[in-house]
């Protein structure tokens, strides 16, 4: 089995609308994460630009290979660690709420578009993605990606479990009064699907939204390995493949499933 993957969770809202400032803050966080031995740094949903953008979404959106990607790639190379960042993506005439994983060498490893949009703001501006499971390999650990509301659908996380995801990365913009998702739902998702979940939130007031922080790294045993408070914070935690293998052997949910029973029942007359 590979050694553990030290993972950093950057709980920050940055400065909404100030991409250059957010990149500077990301560079500082990457420096701290690398100094702590992290091989992966995960940011919050829409970190690059901010979340509460209103009518500025189209102006701040960029293609997957746009200037934001190149700036993040340089940060990843400089600090020799992989970075997952959230941003508004422009693809032709469409806009997506997306995340992109950049390797420690600055190459794009994976790209995911949020599939389940939350609220009027997101549904106004974004088109949902149509790929439920996107994965990449890092240091022998299979990474998967979801965004915020996506993780609240058990079918999404189970699809990742069935596809062999070891560590599910979930940049989020989870707001008051739904903090029970961070506190309770995410650790349960990790346990019932026998994987790690890195849930990385924004923090503080942003426009009409009050983000609650509480980012966490939850393990397959349902235990929270690292938990943030309500303010800006950098967490570092271990993703241990040995613990993952032992937990999966002790909790064989995936082996004991009976999918033939789970289809919607036929009407009974």
Short mmCIF file of N, CA and C in Angstrom, two decimals, residues 146-212:
data_model
loop_
_atom_site.label_atom_id
_atom_site.label_comp_id
_atom_site.label_asym_id
_atom_site.label_seq_id
_atom_site.Cartn_x
_atom_site.Cartn_y
_atom_site.Cartn_z
N UNK A 146 -16.44 16.30 -6.08
CA UNK A 146 -17.80 16.81 -6.10
C UNK A 146 -17.73 18.27 -5.65
N UNK A 147 -18.84 19.00 -5.77
CA UNK A 147 -18.88 20.38 -5.32
C UNK A 147 -20.11 20.58 -4.44
N UNK A 148 -19.90 20.93 -3.20
CA UNK A 148 -20.91 21.40 -2.25
C UNK A 148 -22.19 20.56 -2.26
N UNK A 149 -23.28 21.08 -2.82
CA UNK A 149 -24.59 20.44 -2.80
C UNK A 149 -24.54 19.01 -3.35
N UNK A 150 -23.60 18.73 -4.25
CA UNK A 150 -23.47 17.39 -4.82
C UNK A 150 -23.34 16.31 -3.74
N UNK A 151 -22.60 16.62 -2.66
CA UNK A 151 -22.32 15.60 -1.65
C UNK A 151 -23.55 15.29 -0.81
N UNK A 152 -24.57 16.13 -0.88
CA UNK A 152 -25.79 15.91 -0.11
C UNK A 152 -26.72 14.90 -0.77
N UNK A 153 -26.38 14.45 -1.96
CA UNK A 153 -27.12 13.40 -2.65
C UNK A 153 -26.38 12.08 -2.45
N UNK A 154 -26.93 11.15 -1.69
CA UNK A 154 -26.20 9.91 -1.39
C UNK A 154 -25.82 9.14 -2.65
N UNK A 155 -26.61 9.27 -3.72
CA UNK A 155 -26.30 8.56 -4.95
C UNK A 155 -24.95 9.00 -5.53
N UNK A 156 -24.64 10.28 -5.39
CA UNK A 156 -23.37 10.79 -5.91
C UNK A 156 -22.17 10.14 -5.23
N UNK A 157 -22.22 10.12 -3.90
CA UNK A 157 -21.07 9.59 -3.15
C UNK A 157 -20.99 8.07 -3.33
N UNK A 158 -22.13 7.40 -3.40
CA UNK A 158 -22.11 5.96 -3.63
C UNK A 158 -21.52 5.64 -5.00
N UNK A 159 -21.82 6.46 -6.00
CA UNK A 159 -21.23 6.26 -7.33
C UNK A 159 -19.71 6.34 -7.25
N UNK A 160 -19.19 7.26 -6.45
CA UNK A 160 -17.74 7.35 -6.28
C UNK A 160 -17.19 6.14 -5.56
N UNK A 161 -17.90 5.68 -4.54
CA UNK A 161 -17.45 4.50 -3.80
C UNK A 161 -17.36 3.29 -4.73
N UNK A 162 -18.39 3.11 -5.56
CA UNK A 162 -18.41 1.98 -6.48
C UNK A 162 -17.33 2.09 -7.54
N UNK A 163 -16.91 3.32 -7.84
CA UNK A 163 -15.85 3.54 -8.83
C UNK A 163 -14.46 3.48 -8.21
N UNK A 164 -14.38 3.26 -6.89
CA UNK A 164 -13.09 3.07 -6.25
C UNK A 164 -12.43 4.33 -5.72
N UNK A 165 -13.18 5.41 -5.57
CA UNK A 165 -12.60 6.63 -5.00
C UNK A 165 -12.15 6.38 -3.56
N UNK A 166 -10.93 6.81 -3.25
CA UNK A 166 -10.39 6.70 -1.89
C UNK A 166 -10.57 7.99 -1.10
N UNK A 167 -10.37 9.12 -1.76
CA UNK A 167 -10.47 10.43 -1.12
C UNK A 167 -11.36 11.30 -2.00
N UNK A 168 -12.50 11.71 -1.45
CA UNK A 168 -13.45 12.54 -2.17
C UNK A 168 -13.22 14.00 -1.78
N UNK A 169 -12.90 14.82 -2.75
CA UNK A 169 -12.61 16.24 -2.52
C UNK A 169 -13.87 17.05 -2.81
N UNK A 170 -14.30 17.85 -1.83
CA UNK A 170 -15.57 18.56 -1.95
C UNK A 170 -15.39 20.04 -1.59
N UNK A 171 -14.93 20.87 -2.52
CA UNK A 171 -14.98 22.32 -2.29
C UNK A 171 -16.43 22.74 -2.11
N UNK A 172 -16.69 23.63 -1.16
CA UNK A 172 -18.08 23.95 -0.84
C UNK A 172 -18.24 25.41 -0.46
N UNK A 173 -19.50 25.87 -0.55
CA UNK A 173 -19.90 27.19 -0.08
C UNK A 173 -21.15 26.97 0.78
N UNK A 174 -20.95 26.29 1.89
CA UNK A 174 -22.06 25.85 2.74
C UNK A 174 -22.38 26.94 3.76
N UNK A 175 -23.65 27.31 3.80
CA UNK A 175 -24.05 28.52 4.51
C UNK A 175 -25.02 28.22 5.64
N UNK A 176 -25.17 29.21 6.53
CA UNK A 176 -26.18 29.18 7.58
C UNK A 176 -27.55 29.13 6.91
N UNK A 177 -28.50 28.30 7.39
CA UNK A 177 -28.49 27.50 8.63
C UNK A 177 -28.25 26.02 8.38
N UNK A 178 -27.43 25.67 7.40
CA UNK A 178 -27.28 24.26 7.02
C UNK A 178 -25.99 23.64 7.54
N UNK A 179 -25.48 24.14 8.67
CA UNK A 179 -24.20 23.65 9.17
C UNK A 179 -24.23 22.18 9.57
N UNK A 180 -25.44 21.62 9.76
CA UNK A 180 -25.52 20.19 10.09
C UNK A 180 -24.94 19.32 8.98
N UNK A 181 -24.87 19.86 7.75
CA UNK A 181 -24.25 19.10 6.67
C UNK A 181 -22.77 18.87 6.97
N UNK A 182 -22.08 19.94 7.35
CA UNK A 182 -20.67 19.82 7.69
C UNK A 182 -20.47 19.00 8.96
N UNK A 183 -21.35 19.20 9.92
CA UNK A 183 -21.18 18.55 11.22
C UNK A 183 -21.55 17.07 11.20
N UNK A 184 -22.60 16.71 10.47
CA UNK A 184 -23.14 15.36 10.56
C UNK A 184 -23.18 14.60 9.24
N UNK A 185 -23.67 15.23 8.18
CA UNK A 185 -23.86 14.52 6.92
C UNK A 185 -22.54 14.04 6.35
N UNK A 186 -21.54 14.92 6.32
CA UNK A 186 -20.27 14.56 5.68
C UNK A 186 -19.58 13.38 6.36
N UNK A 187 -19.45 13.34 7.71
CA UNK A 187 -18.85 12.15 8.32
C UNK A 187 -19.65 10.88 8.04
N UNK A 188 -20.97 10.98 7.99
CA UNK A 188 -21.79 9.80 7.67
C UNK A 188 -21.54 9.35 6.23
N UNK A 189 -21.44 10.29 5.29
CA UNK A 189 -21.12 9.93 3.91
C UNK A 189 -19.80 9.16 3.85
N UNK A 190 -18.81 9.61 4.60
CA UNK A 190 -17.52 8.93 4.59
C UNK A 190 -17.66 7.50 5.12
N UNK A 191 -18.43 7.34 6.19
CA UNK A 191 -18.57 6.01 6.79
C UNK A 191 -19.38 5.07 5.91
N UNK A 192 -20.53 5.53 5.42
CA UNK A 192 -21.42 4.62 4.69
C UNK A 192 -20.84 4.23 3.32
N UNK A 193 -19.85 5.00 2.85
CA UNK A 193 -19.23 4.70 1.56
C UNK A 193 -17.77 4.26 1.67
N UNK A 194 -17.27 4.21 2.90
CA UNK A 194 -15.92 3.71 3.15
C UNK A 194 -14.87 4.41 2.29
N UNK A 195 -14.82 5.75 2.50
CA UNK A 195 -13.81 6.57 1.86
C UNK A 195 -13.53 7.78 2.75
N UNK A 196 -12.49 8.52 2.41
CA UNK A 196 -12.22 9.80 3.06
C UNK A 196 -12.96 10.89 2.32
N UNK A 197 -13.39 11.92 3.06
CA UNK A 197 -14.00 13.10 2.45
C UNK A 197 -13.30 14.34 2.99
N UNK A 198 -12.76 15.15 2.06
CA UNK A 198 -12.19 16.46 2.41
C UNK A 198 -13.21 17.51 1.99
N UNK A 199 -13.87 18.08 2.97
CA UNK A 199 -14.97 19.03 2.76
C UNK A 199 -14.44 20.41 3.12
N UNK A 200 -14.32 21.30 2.13
CA UNK A 200 -13.57 22.55 2.32
C UNK A 200 -14.50 23.74 2.05
N UNK A 201 -14.84 24.45 3.10
CA UNK A 201 -15.87 25.49 3.02
C UNK A 201 -15.27 26.89 2.94
N UNK A 202 -16.15 27.83 2.60
CA UNK A 202 -15.85 29.25 2.73
C UNK A 202 -16.17 29.67 4.17
N UNK A 203 -15.83 30.91 4.52
CA UNK A 203 -16.03 31.36 5.90
C UNK A 203 -16.42 32.83 5.91
N UNK A 204 -17.34 33.19 6.79
CA UNK A 204 -17.71 34.57 6.98
C UNK A 204 -18.82 35.06 6.07
N UNK A 205 -19.12 36.35 6.20
CA UNK A 205 -20.20 36.96 5.44
C UNK A 205 -19.73 37.34 4.04
N UNK A 206 -20.56 37.04 3.05
CA UNK A 206 -20.24 37.39 1.67
C UNK A 206 -21.56 37.72 0.97
N UNK A 207 -21.81 39.00 0.76
CA UNK A 207 -23.09 39.39 0.21
C UNK A 207 -24.21 38.96 1.14
N UNK A 208 -25.20 38.28 0.59
CA UNK A 208 -26.34 37.82 1.38
C UNK A 208 -26.07 36.50 2.09
N UNK A 209 -24.89 35.91 1.88
CA UNK A 209 -24.60 34.58 2.40
C UNK A 209 -23.70 34.65 3.63
N UNK A 210 -24.01 33.84 4.63
CA UNK A 210 -23.15 33.68 5.80
C UNK A 210 -22.58 32.27 5.78
N UNK A 211 -21.32 32.13 5.38
CA UNK A 211 -20.69 30.82 5.29
C UNK A 211 -20.19 30.40 6.67
N UNK A 212 -20.39 29.13 6.99
CA UNK A 212 -20.22 28.69 8.37
C UNK A 212 -18.87 28.04 8.65
#
